[in-house]
Structures are given as structure tokens and as C-alpha cells.
PDB file of C-alpha atoms in Angstrom:
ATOM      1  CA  UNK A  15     -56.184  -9.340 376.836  1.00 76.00           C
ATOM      2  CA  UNK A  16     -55.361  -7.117 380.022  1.00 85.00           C
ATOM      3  CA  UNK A  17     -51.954  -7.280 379.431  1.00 88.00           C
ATOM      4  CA  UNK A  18     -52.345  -6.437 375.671  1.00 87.00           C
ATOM      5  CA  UNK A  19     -54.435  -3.092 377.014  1.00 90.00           C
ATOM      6  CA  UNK A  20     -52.184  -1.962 379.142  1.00 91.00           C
ATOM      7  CA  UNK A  21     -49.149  -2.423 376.942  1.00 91.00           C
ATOM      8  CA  UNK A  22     -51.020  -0.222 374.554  1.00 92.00           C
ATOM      9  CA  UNK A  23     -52.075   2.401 377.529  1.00 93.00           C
ATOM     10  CA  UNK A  24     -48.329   2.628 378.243  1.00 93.00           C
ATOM     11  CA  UNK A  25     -46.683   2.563 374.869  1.00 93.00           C
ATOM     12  CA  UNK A  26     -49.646   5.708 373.688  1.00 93.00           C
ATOM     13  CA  UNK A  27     -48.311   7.128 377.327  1.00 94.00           C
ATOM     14  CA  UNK A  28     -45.019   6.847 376.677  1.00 94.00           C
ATOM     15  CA  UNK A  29     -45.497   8.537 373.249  1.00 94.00           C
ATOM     16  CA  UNK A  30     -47.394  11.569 374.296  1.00 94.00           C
ATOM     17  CA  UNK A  31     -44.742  12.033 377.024  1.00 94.00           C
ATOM     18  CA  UNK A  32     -41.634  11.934 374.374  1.00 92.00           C
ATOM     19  CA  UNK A  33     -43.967  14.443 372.225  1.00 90.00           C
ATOM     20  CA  UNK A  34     -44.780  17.226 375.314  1.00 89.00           C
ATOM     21  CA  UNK A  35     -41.248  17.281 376.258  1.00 88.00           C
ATOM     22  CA  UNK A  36     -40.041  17.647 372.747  1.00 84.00           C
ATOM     23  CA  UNK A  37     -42.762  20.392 371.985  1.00 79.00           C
ATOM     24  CA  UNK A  38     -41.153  22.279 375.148  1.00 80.00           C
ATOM     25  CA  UNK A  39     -37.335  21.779 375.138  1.00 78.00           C
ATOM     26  CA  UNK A  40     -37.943  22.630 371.558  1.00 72.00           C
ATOM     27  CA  UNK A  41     -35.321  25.980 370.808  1.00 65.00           C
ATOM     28  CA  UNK A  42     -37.697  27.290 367.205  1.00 63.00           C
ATOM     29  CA  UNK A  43     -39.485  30.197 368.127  1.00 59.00           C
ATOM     30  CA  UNK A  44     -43.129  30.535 366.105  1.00 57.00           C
ATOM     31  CA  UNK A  45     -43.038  34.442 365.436  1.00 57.00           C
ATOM     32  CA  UNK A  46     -39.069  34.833 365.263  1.00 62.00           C
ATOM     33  CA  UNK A  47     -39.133  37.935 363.172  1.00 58.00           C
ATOM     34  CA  UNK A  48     -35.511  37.699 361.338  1.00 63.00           C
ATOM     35  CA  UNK A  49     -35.917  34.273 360.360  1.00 64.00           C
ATOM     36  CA  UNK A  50     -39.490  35.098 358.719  1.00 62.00           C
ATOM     37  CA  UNK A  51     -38.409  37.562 356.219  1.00 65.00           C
ATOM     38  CA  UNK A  52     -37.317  37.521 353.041  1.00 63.00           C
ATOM     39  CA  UNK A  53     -33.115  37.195 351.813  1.00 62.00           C
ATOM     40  CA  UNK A  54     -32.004  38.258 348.495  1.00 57.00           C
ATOM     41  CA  UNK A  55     -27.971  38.568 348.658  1.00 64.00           C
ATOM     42  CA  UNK A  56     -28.480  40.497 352.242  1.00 62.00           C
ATOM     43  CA  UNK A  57     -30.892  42.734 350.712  1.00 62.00           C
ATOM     44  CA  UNK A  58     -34.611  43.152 351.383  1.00 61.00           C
ATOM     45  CA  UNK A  59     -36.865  42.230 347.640  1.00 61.00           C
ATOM     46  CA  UNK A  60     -38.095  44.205 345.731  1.00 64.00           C
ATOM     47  CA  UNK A  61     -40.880  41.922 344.483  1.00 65.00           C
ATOM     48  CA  UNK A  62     -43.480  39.627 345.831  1.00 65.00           C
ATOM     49  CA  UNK A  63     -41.268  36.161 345.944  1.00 62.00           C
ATOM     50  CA  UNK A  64     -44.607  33.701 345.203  1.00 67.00           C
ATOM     51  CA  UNK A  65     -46.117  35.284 341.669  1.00 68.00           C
ATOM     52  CA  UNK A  66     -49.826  34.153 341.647  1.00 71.00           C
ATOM     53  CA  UNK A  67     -50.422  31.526 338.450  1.00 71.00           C
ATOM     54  CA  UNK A  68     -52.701  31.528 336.056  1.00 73.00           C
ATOM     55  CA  UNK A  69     -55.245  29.671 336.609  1.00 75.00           C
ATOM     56  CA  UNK A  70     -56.095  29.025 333.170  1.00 76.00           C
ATOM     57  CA  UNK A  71     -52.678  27.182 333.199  1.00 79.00           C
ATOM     58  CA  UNK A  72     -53.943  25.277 335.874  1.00 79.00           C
ATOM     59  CA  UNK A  73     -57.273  23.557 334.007  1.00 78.00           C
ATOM     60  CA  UNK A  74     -55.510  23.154 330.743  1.00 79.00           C
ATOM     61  CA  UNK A  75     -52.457  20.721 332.684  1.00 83.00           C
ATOM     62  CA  UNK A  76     -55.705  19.091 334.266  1.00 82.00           C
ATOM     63  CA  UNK A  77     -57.916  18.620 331.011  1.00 81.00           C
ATOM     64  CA  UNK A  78     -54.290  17.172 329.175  1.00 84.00           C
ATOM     65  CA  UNK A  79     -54.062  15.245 332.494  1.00 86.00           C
ATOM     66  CA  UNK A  80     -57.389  13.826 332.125  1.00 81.00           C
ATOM     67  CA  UNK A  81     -56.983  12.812 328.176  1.00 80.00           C
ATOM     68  CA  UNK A  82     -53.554  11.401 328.273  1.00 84.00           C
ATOM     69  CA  UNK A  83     -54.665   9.024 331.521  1.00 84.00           C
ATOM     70  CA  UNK A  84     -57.772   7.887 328.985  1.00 82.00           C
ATOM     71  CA  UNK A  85     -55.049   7.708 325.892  1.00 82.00           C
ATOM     72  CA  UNK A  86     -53.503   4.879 328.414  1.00 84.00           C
ATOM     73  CA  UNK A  87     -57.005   3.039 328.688  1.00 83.00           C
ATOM     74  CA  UNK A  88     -57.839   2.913 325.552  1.00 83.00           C
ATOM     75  CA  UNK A  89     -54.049   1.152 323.960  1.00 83.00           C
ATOM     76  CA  UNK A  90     -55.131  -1.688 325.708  1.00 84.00           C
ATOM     77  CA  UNK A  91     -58.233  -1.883 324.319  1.00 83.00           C
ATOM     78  CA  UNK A  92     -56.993  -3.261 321.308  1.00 80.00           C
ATOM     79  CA  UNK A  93     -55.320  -6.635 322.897  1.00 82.00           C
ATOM     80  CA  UNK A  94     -58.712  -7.184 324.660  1.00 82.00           C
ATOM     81  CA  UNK A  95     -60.318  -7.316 321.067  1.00 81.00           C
ATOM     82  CA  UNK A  96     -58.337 -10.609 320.390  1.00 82.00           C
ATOM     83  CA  UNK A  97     -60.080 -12.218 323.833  1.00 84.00           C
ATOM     84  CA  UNK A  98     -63.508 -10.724 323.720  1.00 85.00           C
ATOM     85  CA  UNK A  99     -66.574 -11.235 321.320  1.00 87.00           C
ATOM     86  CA  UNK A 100     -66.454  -8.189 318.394  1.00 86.00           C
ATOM     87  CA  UNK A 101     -69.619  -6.484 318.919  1.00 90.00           C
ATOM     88  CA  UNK A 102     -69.871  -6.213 322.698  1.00 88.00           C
ATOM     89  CA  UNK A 103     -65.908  -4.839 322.079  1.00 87.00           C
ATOM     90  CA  UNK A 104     -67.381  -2.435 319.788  1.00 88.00           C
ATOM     91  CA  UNK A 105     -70.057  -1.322 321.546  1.00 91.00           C
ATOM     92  CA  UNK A 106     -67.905  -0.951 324.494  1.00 87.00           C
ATOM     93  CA  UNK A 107     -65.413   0.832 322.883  1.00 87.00           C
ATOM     94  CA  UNK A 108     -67.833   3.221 321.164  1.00 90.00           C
ATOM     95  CA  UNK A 109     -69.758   4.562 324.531  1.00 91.00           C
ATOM     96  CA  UNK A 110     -65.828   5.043 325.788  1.00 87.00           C
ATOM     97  CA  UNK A 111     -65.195   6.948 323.081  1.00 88.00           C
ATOM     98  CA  UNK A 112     -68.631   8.667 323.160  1.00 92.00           C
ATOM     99  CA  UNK A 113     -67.819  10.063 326.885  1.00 89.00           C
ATOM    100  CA  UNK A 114     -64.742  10.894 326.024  1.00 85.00           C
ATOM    101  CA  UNK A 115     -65.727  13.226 323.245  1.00 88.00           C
ATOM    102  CA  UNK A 116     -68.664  15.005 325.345  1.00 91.00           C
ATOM    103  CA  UNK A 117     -66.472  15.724 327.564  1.00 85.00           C
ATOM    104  CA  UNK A 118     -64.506  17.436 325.261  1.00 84.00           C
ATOM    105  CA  UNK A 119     -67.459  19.400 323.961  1.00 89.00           C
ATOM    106  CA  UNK A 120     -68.400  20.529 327.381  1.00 88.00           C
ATOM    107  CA  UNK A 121     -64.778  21.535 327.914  1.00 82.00           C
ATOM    108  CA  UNK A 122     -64.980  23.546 324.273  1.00 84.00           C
ATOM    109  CA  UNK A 123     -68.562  24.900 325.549  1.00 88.00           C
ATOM    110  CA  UNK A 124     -67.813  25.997 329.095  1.00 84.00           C
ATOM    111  CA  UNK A 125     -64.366  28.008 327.352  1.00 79.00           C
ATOM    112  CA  UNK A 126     -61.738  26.022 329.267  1.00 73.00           C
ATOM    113  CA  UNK A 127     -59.752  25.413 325.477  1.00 72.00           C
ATOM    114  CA  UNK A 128     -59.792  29.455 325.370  1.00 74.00           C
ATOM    115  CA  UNK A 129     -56.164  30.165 325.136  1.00 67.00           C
ATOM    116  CA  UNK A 130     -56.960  34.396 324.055  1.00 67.00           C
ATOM    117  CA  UNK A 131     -58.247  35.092 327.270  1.00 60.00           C
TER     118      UNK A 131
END
């Protein structure tokens, strides 16, 4: 058990050691003012390079997310009809399909499907 914990001590040692002398032989310089700025065919932009999103954009790839990964829950649904008694299959299947469509609603009622504004 010693020898296990002093392995250890030596090899997290030996680590940190290899890491400090890295971090200070390193040649990249944090605020190296050239290499910071911008290059567009030797000339400085003329526009903001990152152009803020929408974030309407945003919510509706995450909503479409959200209902395509429950489109690929409920194709298998219809195999594990074969294996499992009907009505605890339907009744299953019908509260799914109930959260999935209030969901929706709150979606439609908090505006997120607004594509005008």
C-alpha cells in the first residue's frame, strides 16, 4: 500500500513538473497584439466577423430537436404492441402522446412557433 502511495505521489509530481516547465519555456505570448486582430486579404474588416444569431432560430432547432428525438420513441412503440397486453399499451401510449401535445400547446402559448416576429 506504501509503495502504491508513493508511486502515485511521484507520478502526480512528475506531472506537475512536465506541466510548470512547459507553461514557462512556452514561446505564445497571451496579449500578442498582431496575432489578435483580424485578416481579411492583408486588410483590416470592415464588419464585425461573429454576426449575433437570432435567437428565435435558436428555440425553433431546439423545439424540432425535442419532437424529432420523441418521433424516434414513439416508432418503436408499435413492435412493443405485439409483446405487451393492449390496454396498458394504449393507455401508455395515450399519456405519451398527451405530454407530447401540451407541450406543444405551451410552446404555441408562450409564442416560441411565432415565425413574424
Amino acid at each position: 500500500m506504501n509503495m502504491m502511495m508513493m508511486m502515485s505521489t511521484i507520478s502526480i509530481c512528475l506531472s506537475m513538473l512536465i506541466m510548470l516547465i512547459a507553461t514557462i519555456l512556452s514561446k505564445k505570448m497571451i496579449l500578442d497584439q498582431e496575432k489578435m486582430t483580424p485578416f481579411e486579404c492583408g486588410f483590416d474588416p470592415f464588419h464585425v466577423a461573429r454576426i449575433p444569431f437570432s435567437l428565435k432560430f435558436f428555440l425553433i432547432g431546439v423545439i424540432f430537436l425535442i419532437f424529432d428525438v420523441e418521433i424516434a420513441i414513439i416508432l418503436p412503440t408499435m413492435q412493443t404492441m405485439m409483446n405487451s397486453s393492449l390496454t396498458m399499451w394504449t393507455v401508455t401510449f395515450t399519456f405519451f402522446i398527451l405530454i407530447l401535445l401540451l407541450g406543444l400547446y405551451y410552446e404555441w402559448y408562450q409564442g416560441a412557433l411565432d415565425w413574424t416576429n
